[in-house]
Amino acid sequence: MERVQFQQEQMLAELKDLMEKGFFSRAEAKLIMKRRREFEMALVRRVARKSDFLRYVAYEMDLERLRRKRAEKIKERSPQSVSDYAIVKRVFQIFERAVRKFKGDVGLWMEYIRVAEKVGAKALVGKITARAIQMHPTESWLYVMSANGEMKVGNMAGARTMMERGIRMNPKDERLWMEWVKLEMGYAQQLKDEGVQDSNEIVRGGIVEVIIENAIKEIGKDNHAFIKTVADGISEYPQIDNEARGRLVERVISIIQK
C-alpha cells in the first residue's frame, strides 16, 4: 500500500499541470487518479500478472494520445513542463517493473522495444534491445529488430554487425539468414533511390550473394525447403532490379548443383 500511495503522490504535479494547461478537467483528473490507483493495486498484489502491466501500459498510451490530441487543438504554445513527458516516462517505468519481474518473457521485451520505437525514443530502443539480447541471446527476432532500428537511423554498419552477432549465436537459424537477405535487399533499393548507379556492388546484390552462399553452407544445400524460401524471397522481393534478382537466383541454383 505504501508503494501505491507513493505512486499516487508522484502523479499530483503532472495532473495539476495538465489541468492548468486546459488539457483535462478536474473531474477527468480525479478519474485518472482512480484508474491509476486500480492499476497500481493490481501490480502490488501477491501474484501480479503480465497482463496487469500491459493493461496499465495500454491505458497510459491511450491517455498520452488524448493529451497530444488536445494539445494540438489548443493553439497557444506553452513552455515545456512536467506533463509533456510524464505519461511516456510512466509507461517506461511500468515496463521496467514488468521486465524485472518477468525477465524470461521474450514477448514482453519485444513489446517494450515496440512501444519505445513508437514514441520515438531511439536511444532507449538500443539500450532495451541490448539488455534483451543479453537475457535471450538465441532469440533471433531481437537481432532483427535491432538491425532494422540501426538501418532506420542510417547506421548500416551497425545493422550488419548486429546480424553477424545474431548469426554467430544462431548459425542454423533459417529465419535469421532470410531476414538478413531482406535487410540487404532493402538497403540496395535505398541506395538506388538515392541515385547510386547500378554498377555499385551493393546495388547489384553483391553482399546479398555472399550472405546467401554462407547461409546455404551453414544450413546445407540438401535443405530444399530453405533453398526454395531463399529463391522465392529473391524472386518476389521488389527491392532489387530484375537483372540482379535473376543473377541471384541463378547463383542459388549453381550453389546447390555443386
PDB file of C-alpha atoms in Angstrom:
ATOM      1  CA  MET A   1       0.000   0.000   0.000  1.00  0.00           C
ATOM      2  CA  GLU A   2       2.890   2.374   0.700  1.00  0.00           C
ATOM      3  CA  ARG A   3       4.109   1.922  -2.876  1.00  0.00           C
ATOM      4  CA  VAL A   4       0.642   2.681  -4.226  1.00  0.00           C
ATOM      5  CA  GLN A   5       0.486   5.840  -2.113  1.00  0.00           C
ATOM      6  CA  PHE A   6       3.957   6.856  -3.294  1.00  0.00           C
ATOM      7  CA  GLN A   7       2.991   6.393  -6.945  1.00  0.00           C
ATOM      8  CA  GLN A   8      -0.159   8.474  -6.390  1.00  0.00           C
ATOM      9  CA  GLU A   9       1.873  11.303  -4.897  1.00  0.00           C
ATOM     10  CA  GLN A  10       4.185  11.300  -7.909  1.00  0.00           C
ATOM     11  CA  MET A  11       1.204  11.979 -10.175  1.00  0.00           C
ATOM     12  CA  LEU A  12      -0.022  15.161  -8.485  1.00  0.00           C
ATOM     13  CA  ALA A  13       2.310  17.665 -10.151  1.00  0.00           C
ATOM     14  CA  GLU A  14       1.636  16.176 -13.563  1.00  0.00           C
ATOM     15  CA  LEU A  15      -2.161  16.227 -13.178  1.00  0.00           C
ATOM     16  CA  LYS A  16      -2.096  19.783 -11.831  1.00  0.00           C
ATOM     17  CA  ASP A  17      -0.073  20.844 -14.857  1.00  0.00           C
ATOM     18  CA  LEU A  18      -2.494  19.108 -17.249  1.00  0.00           C
ATOM     19  CA  MET A  19      -5.433  20.934 -15.663  1.00  0.00           C
ATOM     20  CA  GLU A  20      -3.655  24.289 -15.738  1.00  0.00           C
ATOM     21  CA  LYS A  21      -2.944  23.836 -19.441  1.00  0.00           C
ATOM     22  CA  GLY A  22      -6.588  23.032 -20.048  1.00  0.00           C
ATOM     23  CA  PHE A  23      -5.967  19.530 -21.386  1.00  0.00           C
ATOM     24  CA  PHE A  24      -8.047  17.771 -18.700  1.00  0.00           C
ATOM     25  CA  SER A  25     -10.819  18.881 -16.394  1.00  0.00           C
ATOM     26  CA  ARG A  26     -10.744  18.381 -12.620  1.00  0.00           C
ATOM     27  CA  ALA A  27     -13.283  15.561 -12.954  1.00  0.00           C
ATOM     28  CA  GLU A  28     -11.111  13.851 -15.580  1.00  0.00           C
ATOM     29  CA  ALA A  29      -8.025  14.231 -13.394  1.00  0.00           C
ATOM     30  CA  LYS A  30      -9.844  12.547 -10.500  1.00  0.00           C
ATOM     31  CA  LEU A  31     -10.852   9.685 -12.782  1.00  0.00           C
ATOM     32  CA  ILE A  32      -7.248   9.303 -13.954  1.00  0.00           C
ATOM     33  CA  MET A  33      -6.105   9.080 -10.332  1.00  0.00           C
ATOM     34  CA  LYS A  34      -8.745   6.460  -9.627  1.00  0.00           C
ATOM     35  CA  ARG A  35      -7.828   4.319 -12.637  1.00  0.00           C
ATOM     36  CA  ARG A  36      -4.115   4.535 -11.871  1.00  0.00           C
ATOM     37  CA  ARG A  37      -4.726   3.518  -8.287  1.00  0.00           C
ATOM     38  CA  GLU A  38      -6.607   0.452  -9.525  1.00  0.00           C
ATOM     39  CA  PHE A  39      -3.707  -0.487 -11.802  1.00  0.00           C
ATOM     40  CA  GLU A  40      -1.152   0.062  -9.041  1.00  0.00           C
ATOM     41  CA  MET A  41      -3.170  -2.069  -6.635  1.00  0.00           C
ATOM     42  CA  ALA A  42      -3.119  -4.883  -9.199  1.00  0.00           C
ATOM     43  CA  LEU A  43       0.668  -4.654  -9.523  1.00  0.00           C
ATOM     44  CA  VAL A  44       1.398  -4.884  -5.797  1.00  0.00           C
ATOM     45  CA  ARG A  45      -0.810  -7.846  -5.100  1.00  0.00           C
ATOM     46  CA  ARG A  46       0.868 -11.126  -4.243  1.00  0.00           C
ATOM     47  CA  VAL A  47       0.752 -12.580  -7.768  1.00  0.00           C
ATOM     48  CA  ALA A  48       0.800  -9.776 -10.324  1.00  0.00           C
ATOM     49  CA  ARG A  49       0.262 -10.957 -13.913  1.00  0.00           C
ATOM     50  CA  LYS A  50       1.980  -9.793 -17.064  1.00  0.00           C
ATOM     51  CA  SER A  51      -1.435  -8.791 -18.392  1.00  0.00           C
ATOM     52  CA  ASP A  52      -1.807  -6.360 -15.452  1.00  0.00           C
ATOM     53  CA  PHE A  53       1.297  -4.492 -16.583  1.00  0.00           C
ATOM     54  CA  LEU A  54       0.264  -4.466 -20.224  1.00  0.00           C
ATOM     55  CA  ARG A  55      -3.219  -3.172 -19.435  1.00  0.00           C
ATOM     56  CA  TYR A  56      -1.632  -0.369 -17.443  1.00  0.00           C
ATOM     57  CA  VAL A  57       0.665   0.451 -20.356  1.00  0.00           C
ATOM     58  CA  ALA A  58      -2.268   0.447 -22.797  1.00  0.00           C
ATOM     59  CA  TYR A  59      -4.213   2.837 -20.565  1.00  0.00           C
ATOM     60  CA  GLU A  60      -1.285   5.251 -20.319  1.00  0.00           C
ATOM     61  CA  MET A  61      -0.642   5.118 -24.072  1.00  0.00           C
ATOM     62  CA  ASP A  62      -4.311   5.958 -24.736  1.00  0.00           C
ATOM     63  CA  LEU A  63      -4.042   8.791 -22.235  1.00  0.00           C
ATOM     64  CA  GLU A  64      -0.944  10.140 -23.984  1.00  0.00           C
ATOM     65  CA  ARG A  65      -2.717  10.045 -27.356  1.00  0.00           C
ATOM     66  CA  LEU A  66      -5.597  12.019 -25.869  1.00  0.00           C
ATOM     67  CA  ARG A  67      -3.201  14.535 -24.316  1.00  0.00           C
ATOM     68  CA  ARG A  68      -1.448  15.067 -27.639  1.00  0.00           C
ATOM     69  CA  LYS A  69      -4.739  15.424 -29.493  1.00  0.00           C
ATOM     70  CA  ARG A  70      -5.986  18.069 -27.092  1.00  0.00           C
ATOM     71  CA  ALA A  71      -2.641  19.827 -27.087  1.00  0.00           C
ATOM     72  CA  GLU A  72      -2.872  20.192 -30.874  1.00  0.00           C
ATOM     73  CA  LYS A  73      -6.299  21.802 -30.586  1.00  0.00           C
ATOM     74  CA  ILE A  74      -5.064  24.419 -28.146  1.00  0.00           C
ATOM     75  CA  LYS A  75      -3.237  26.873 -30.374  1.00  0.00           C
ATOM     76  CA  GLU A  76      -1.314  28.711 -27.680  1.00  0.00           C
ATOM     77  CA  ARG A  77       2.192  27.366 -27.309  1.00  0.00           C
ATOM     78  CA  SER A  78       3.278  26.989 -23.711  1.00  0.00           C
ATOM     79  CA  PRO A  79       6.770  26.272 -22.404  1.00  0.00           C
ATOM     80  CA  GLN A  80       7.620  22.643 -21.851  1.00  0.00           C
ATOM     81  CA  SER A  81       6.605  21.368 -18.438  1.00  0.00           C
ATOM     82  CA  VAL A  82       6.252  18.136 -16.451  1.00  0.00           C
ATOM     83  CA  SER A  83       3.084  16.941 -18.210  1.00  0.00           C
ATOM     84  CA  ASP A  84       4.779  16.955 -21.634  1.00  0.00           C
ATOM     85  CA  TYR A  85       6.831  13.882 -20.795  1.00  0.00           C
ATOM     86  CA  ALA A  86       5.368  12.423 -17.588  1.00  0.00           C
ATOM     87  CA  ILE A  87       2.988   9.927 -19.206  1.00  0.00           C
ATOM     88  CA  VAL A  88       5.597   8.430 -21.534  1.00  0.00           C
ATOM     89  CA  LYS A  89       8.052   8.302 -18.648  1.00  0.00           C
ATOM     90  CA  ARG A  90       5.468   6.368 -16.627  1.00  0.00           C
ATOM     91  CA  VAL A  91       4.994   3.909 -19.481  1.00  0.00           C
ATOM     92  CA  PHE A  92       8.717   3.151 -19.426  1.00  0.00           C
ATOM     93  CA  GLN A  93       8.665   2.803 -15.642  1.00  0.00           C
ATOM     94  CA  ILE A  94       5.832   0.278 -15.887  1.00  0.00           C
ATOM     95  CA  PHE A  95       7.783  -1.710 -18.456  1.00  0.00           C
ATOM     96  CA  GLU A  96      10.867  -1.643 -16.250  1.00  0.00           C
ATOM     97  CA  ARG A  97       8.880  -3.077 -13.367  1.00  0.00           C
ATOM     98  CA  ALA A  98       7.454  -5.703 -15.731  1.00  0.00           C
ATOM     99  CA  VAL A  99      10.751  -6.907 -17.204  1.00  0.00           C
ATOM    100  CA  ARG A 100      12.294  -7.129 -13.744  1.00  0.00           C
ATOM    101  CA  LYS A 101       9.501  -9.450 -12.720  1.00  0.00           C
ATOM    102  CA  PHE A 102       9.266 -11.406 -15.995  1.00  0.00           C
ATOM    103  CA  LYS A 103      12.878 -11.394 -17.219  1.00  0.00           C
ATOM    104  CA  GLY A 104      12.403 -14.575 -19.211  1.00  0.00           C
ATOM    105  CA  ASP A 105       9.428 -13.349 -21.223  1.00  0.00           C
ATOM    106  CA  VAL A 106      10.761 -12.508 -24.696  1.00  0.00           C
ATOM    107  CA  GLY A 107       7.388 -11.207 -25.841  1.00  0.00           C
ATOM    108  CA  LEU A 108       7.388  -8.624 -23.056  1.00  0.00           C
ATOM    109  CA  TRP A 109      10.834  -7.362 -24.039  1.00  0.00           C
ATOM    110  CA  MET A 110       9.730  -7.099 -27.662  1.00  0.00           C
ATOM    111  CA  GLU A 111       6.616  -5.148 -26.676  1.00  0.00           C
ATOM    112  CA  TYR A 112       8.808  -2.789 -24.640  1.00  0.00           C
ATOM    113  CA  ILE A 113      11.009  -2.220 -27.685  1.00  0.00           C
ATOM    114  CA  ARG A 114       7.989  -1.713 -29.944  1.00  0.00           C
ATOM    115  CA  VAL A 115       6.487   0.938 -27.672  1.00  0.00           C
ATOM    116  CA  ALA A 116       9.820   2.735 -27.301  1.00  0.00           C
ATOM    117  CA  GLU A 117      10.097   2.847 -31.101  1.00  0.00           C
ATOM    118  CA  LYS A 118       6.530   4.120 -31.402  1.00  0.00           C
ATOM    119  CA  VAL A 119       7.167   7.119 -29.152  1.00  0.00           C
ATOM    120  CA  GLY A 120      10.473   7.884 -30.890  1.00  0.00           C
ATOM    121  CA  ALA A 121      12.803   7.009 -28.006  1.00  0.00           C
ATOM    122  CA  LYS A 122      15.648   5.939 -30.311  1.00  0.00           C
ATOM    123  CA  ALA A 123      18.408   5.884 -27.716  1.00  0.00           C
ATOM    124  CA  LEU A 124      16.265   3.870 -25.334  1.00  0.00           C
ATOM    125  CA  VAL A 125      15.395   1.346 -28.039  1.00  0.00           C
ATOM    126  CA  GLY A 126      19.065   0.449 -28.417  1.00  0.00           C
ATOM    127  CA  LYS A 127      19.559   0.094 -24.681  1.00  0.00           C
ATOM    128  CA  ILE A 128      16.478  -2.077 -24.197  1.00  0.00           C
ATOM    129  CA  THR A 129      17.415  -4.296 -27.132  1.00  0.00           C
ATOM    130  CA  ALA A 130      20.945  -4.769 -25.807  1.00  0.00           C
ATOM    131  CA  ARG A 131      19.561  -5.848 -22.436  1.00  0.00           C
ATOM    132  CA  ALA A 132      17.029  -8.158 -24.071  1.00  0.00           C
ATOM    133  CA  ILE A 133      19.709  -9.839 -26.183  1.00  0.00           C
ATOM    134  CA  GLN A 134      21.884 -10.316 -23.122  1.00  0.00           C
ATOM    135  CA  MET A 135      18.964 -12.104 -21.488  1.00  0.00           C
ATOM    136  CA  HIS A 136      17.934 -14.033 -24.622  1.00  0.00           C
ATOM    137  CA  PRO A 137      20.987 -14.476 -26.893  1.00  0.00           C
ATOM    138  CA  THR A 138      19.320 -17.143 -29.039  1.00  0.00           C
ATOM    139  CA  GLU A 139      16.152 -15.161 -29.793  1.00  0.00           C
ATOM    140  CA  SER A 140      16.637 -14.275 -33.452  1.00  0.00           C
ATOM    141  CA  TRP A 141      13.937 -11.607 -33.714  1.00  0.00           C
ATOM    142  CA  LEU A 142      15.732  -9.428 -31.198  1.00  0.00           C
ATOM    143  CA  TYR A 143      18.708  -9.208 -33.547  1.00  0.00           C
ATOM    144  CA  VAL A 144      16.398  -8.465 -36.465  1.00  0.00           C
ATOM    145  CA  MET A 145      14.629  -5.688 -34.562  1.00  0.00           C
ATOM    146  CA  SER A 146      17.940  -4.187 -33.510  1.00  0.00           C
ATOM    147  CA  ALA A 147      19.360  -4.339 -37.042  1.00  0.00           C
ATOM    148  CA  ASN A 148      16.253  -2.735 -38.529  1.00  0.00           C
ATOM    149  CA  GLY A 149      16.473   0.009 -35.924  1.00  0.00           C
ATOM    150  CA  GLU A 150      20.104   0.698 -36.835  1.00  0.00           C
ATOM    151  CA  MET A 151      19.233   0.829 -40.525  1.00  0.00           C
ATOM    152  CA  LYS A 152      16.412   3.307 -39.888  1.00  0.00           C
ATOM    153  CA  VAL A 153      18.855   5.770 -38.347  1.00  0.00           C
ATOM    154  CA  GLY A 154      21.317   5.316 -41.216  1.00  0.00           C
ATOM    155  CA  ASN A 155      23.774   3.027 -39.445  1.00  0.00           C
ATOM    156  CA  MET A 156      24.007   0.126 -41.901  1.00  0.00           C
ATOM    157  CA  ALA A 157      27.373  -0.907 -40.471  1.00  0.00           C
ATOM    158  CA  GLY A 158      25.731  -1.286 -37.076  1.00  0.00           C
ATOM    159  CA  ALA A 159      22.853  -3.232 -38.635  1.00  0.00           C
ATOM    160  CA  ARG A 160      25.266  -5.698 -40.245  1.00  0.00           C
ATOM    161  CA  THR A 161      27.226  -6.055 -37.023  1.00  0.00           C
ATOM    162  CA  MET A 162      24.029  -6.965 -35.201  1.00  0.00           C
ATOM    163  CA  MET A 163      23.033  -9.539 -37.833  1.00  0.00           C
ATOM    164  CA  GLU A 164      26.526 -11.041 -37.762  1.00  0.00           C
ATOM    165  CA  ARG A 165      26.284 -11.307 -33.997  1.00  0.00           C
ATOM    166  CA  GLY A 166      22.912 -12.992 -34.290  1.00  0.00           C
ATOM    167  CA  ILE A 167      24.245 -15.488 -36.820  1.00  0.00           C
ATOM    168  CA  ARG A 168      27.221 -16.328 -34.616  1.00  0.00           C
ATOM    169  CA  MET A 169      24.814 -17.184 -31.818  1.00  0.00           C
ATOM    170  CA  ASN A 170      22.261 -18.895 -34.074  1.00  0.00           C
ATOM    171  CA  PRO A 171      24.131 -20.222 -37.142  1.00  0.00           C
ATOM    172  CA  LYS A 172      21.367 -22.653 -38.125  1.00  0.00           C
ATOM    173  CA  ASP A 173      18.507 -20.183 -37.800  1.00  0.00           C
ATOM    174  CA  GLU A 174      16.938 -20.087 -41.269  1.00  0.00           C
ATOM    175  CA  ARG A 175      14.666 -17.160 -40.455  1.00  0.00           C
ATOM    176  CA  LEU A 176      17.596 -15.031 -39.320  1.00  0.00           C
ATOM    177  CA  TRP A 177      19.531 -15.680 -42.515  1.00  0.00           C
ATOM    178  CA  MET A 178      16.476 -14.790 -44.610  1.00  0.00           C
ATOM    179  CA  GLU A 179      15.873 -11.582 -42.676  1.00  0.00           C
ATOM    180  CA  TRP A 180      19.471 -10.569 -43.346  1.00  0.00           C
ATOM    181  CA  VAL A 181      18.906 -11.140 -47.053  1.00  0.00           C
ATOM    182  CA  LYS A 182      15.808  -8.918 -46.916  1.00  0.00           C
ATOM    183  CA  LEU A 183      17.685  -6.262 -44.977  1.00  0.00           C
ATOM    184  CA  GLU A 184      20.432  -6.078 -47.585  1.00  0.00           C
ATOM    185  CA  MET A 185      17.966  -6.004 -50.471  1.00  0.00           C
ATOM    186  CA  GLY A 186      16.150  -3.152 -48.753  1.00  0.00           C
ATOM    187  CA  TYR A 187      19.421  -1.278 -48.394  1.00  0.00           C
ATOM    188  CA  ALA A 188      20.262  -1.903 -52.050  1.00  0.00           C
ATOM    189  CA  GLN A 189      16.968  -0.311 -53.081  1.00  0.00           C
ATOM    190  CA  GLN A 190      17.571   2.604 -50.724  1.00  0.00           C
ATOM    191  CA  LEU A 191      20.921   3.313 -52.380  1.00  0.00           C
ATOM    192  CA  LYS A 192      19.334   3.055 -55.802  1.00  0.00           C
ATOM    193  CA  ASP A 193      16.607   5.517 -54.803  1.00  0.00           C
ATOM    194  CA  GLU A 194      19.350   7.893 -53.702  1.00  0.00           C
ATOM    195  CA  GLY A 195      20.849   7.790 -57.191  1.00  0.00           C
ATOM    196  CA  VAL A 196      23.650   5.264 -56.700  1.00  0.00           C
ATOM    197  CA  GLN A 197      24.395   3.635 -60.089  1.00  0.00           C
ATOM    198  CA  ASP A 198      23.656   0.011 -60.896  1.00  0.00           C
ATOM    199  CA  SER A 199      27.375  -0.648 -61.223  1.00  0.00           C
ATOM    200  CA  ASN A 200      27.666  -0.366 -57.430  1.00  0.00           C
ATOM    201  CA  GLU A 201      28.312  -3.827 -55.971  1.00  0.00           C
ATOM    202  CA  ILE A 202      25.770  -3.424 -53.185  1.00  0.00           C
ATOM    203  CA  VAL A 203      23.038  -2.270 -55.584  1.00  0.00           C
ATOM    204  CA  ARG A 204      23.840  -5.210 -57.849  1.00  0.00           C
ATOM    205  CA  GLY A 205      23.297  -7.574 -54.924  1.00  0.00           C
ATOM    206  CA  GLY A 206      26.904  -8.487 -54.217  1.00  0.00           C
ATOM    207  CA  ILE A 207      26.500  -8.573 -50.437  1.00  0.00           C
ATOM    208  CA  VAL A 208      23.222 -10.467 -50.762  1.00  0.00           C
ATOM    209  CA  GLU A 209      25.028 -13.096 -52.817  1.00  0.00           C
ATOM    210  CA  VAL A 210      27.710 -13.561 -50.154  1.00  0.00           C
ATOM    211  CA  ILE A 211      25.093 -13.910 -47.427  1.00  0.00           C
ATOM    212  CA  ILE A 212      23.171 -16.480 -49.474  1.00  0.00           C
ATOM    213  CA  GLU A 213      26.330 -18.517 -50.077  1.00  0.00           C
ATOM    214  CA  ASN A 214      27.176 -18.510 -46.374  1.00  0.00           C
ATOM    215  CA  ALA A 215      23.599 -19.336 -45.425  1.00  0.00           C
ATOM    216  CA  ILE A 216      23.452 -22.360 -47.720  1.00  0.00           C
ATOM    217  CA  LYS A 217      26.827 -23.584 -46.483  1.00  0.00           C
ATOM    218  CA  GLU A 218      25.606 -23.367 -42.907  1.00  0.00           C
ATOM    219  CA  ILE A 219      22.071 -24.664 -43.385  1.00  0.00           C
ATOM    220  CA  GLY A 220      23.010 -27.234 -46.014  1.00  0.00           C
ATOM    221  CA  LYS A 221      22.171 -27.414 -49.707  1.00  0.00           C
ATOM    222  CA  ASP A 222      20.116 -30.543 -49.066  1.00  0.00           C
ATOM    223  CA  ASN A 223      17.630 -28.433 -47.106  1.00  0.00           C
ATOM    224  CA  HIS A 224      15.300 -27.961 -50.068  1.00  0.00           C
ATOM    225  CA  ALA A 225      12.647 -26.068 -48.103  1.00  0.00           C
ATOM    226  CA  PHE A 226      15.173 -23.413 -47.104  1.00  0.00           C
ATOM    227  CA  ILE A 227      16.607 -23.193 -50.625  1.00  0.00           C
ATOM    228  CA  LYS A 228      13.098 -22.659 -52.005  1.00  0.00           C
ATOM    229  CA  THR A 229      12.416 -19.981 -49.406  1.00  0.00           C
ATOM    230  CA  VAL A 230      15.573 -18.134 -50.417  1.00  0.00           C
ATOM    231  CA  ALA A 231      14.844 -18.376 -54.139  1.00  0.00           C
ATOM    232  CA  ASP A 232      11.210 -17.352 -53.699  1.00  0.00           C
ATOM    233  CA  GLY A 233      12.197 -14.497 -51.429  1.00  0.00           C
ATOM    234  CA  ILE A 234      14.609 -13.123 -54.016  1.00  0.00           C
ATOM    235  CA  SER A 235      12.158 -13.545 -56.878  1.00  0.00           C
ATOM    236  CA  GLU A 236       9.269 -11.868 -55.084  1.00  0.00           C
ATOM    237  CA  TYR A 237      11.114  -9.138 -53.228  1.00  0.00           C
ATOM    238  CA  PRO A 238      10.964  -5.814 -55.132  1.00  0.00           C
ATOM    239  CA  GLN A 239      13.996  -4.197 -53.564  1.00  0.00           C
ATOM    240  CA  ILE A 240      16.460  -5.032 -56.315  1.00  0.00           C
ATOM    241  CA  ASP A 241      16.119  -4.860 -60.085  1.00  0.00           C
ATOM    242  CA  ASN A 242      15.176  -7.762 -62.357  1.00  0.00           C
ATOM    243  CA  GLU A 243      18.708  -8.357 -63.605  1.00  0.00           C
ATOM    244  CA  ALA A 244      20.105  -8.611 -60.081  1.00  0.00           C
ATOM    245  CA  ARG A 245      17.255 -10.872 -58.961  1.00  0.00           C
ATOM    246  CA  GLY A 246      17.800 -13.207 -61.892  1.00  0.00           C
ATOM    247  CA  ARG A 247      21.515 -13.367 -61.241  1.00  0.00           C
ATOM    248  CA  LEU A 248      20.982 -14.145 -57.545  1.00  0.00           C
ATOM    249  CA  VAL A 249      18.502 -16.924 -58.272  1.00  0.00           C
ATOM    250  CA  GLU A 250      20.959 -18.411 -60.764  1.00  0.00           C
ATOM    251  CA  ARG A 251      23.635 -18.217 -58.084  1.00  0.00           C
ATOM    252  CA  VAL A 252      21.437 -20.162 -55.657  1.00  0.00           C
ATOM    253  CA  ILE A 253      20.918 -22.850 -58.309  1.00  0.00           C
ATOM    254  CA  SER A 254      24.638 -23.069 -59.046  1.00  0.00           C
ATOM    255  CA  ILE A 255      25.482 -23.458 -55.363  1.00  0.00           C
ATOM    256  CA  ILE A 256      23.146 -26.407 -54.821  1.00  0.00           C
ATOM    257  CA  GLN A 257      24.328 -28.078 -58.037  1.00  0.00           C
ATOM    258  CA  LYS A 258      27.954 -28.161 -56.945  1.00  0.00           C
TER     259      LYS A 258
END
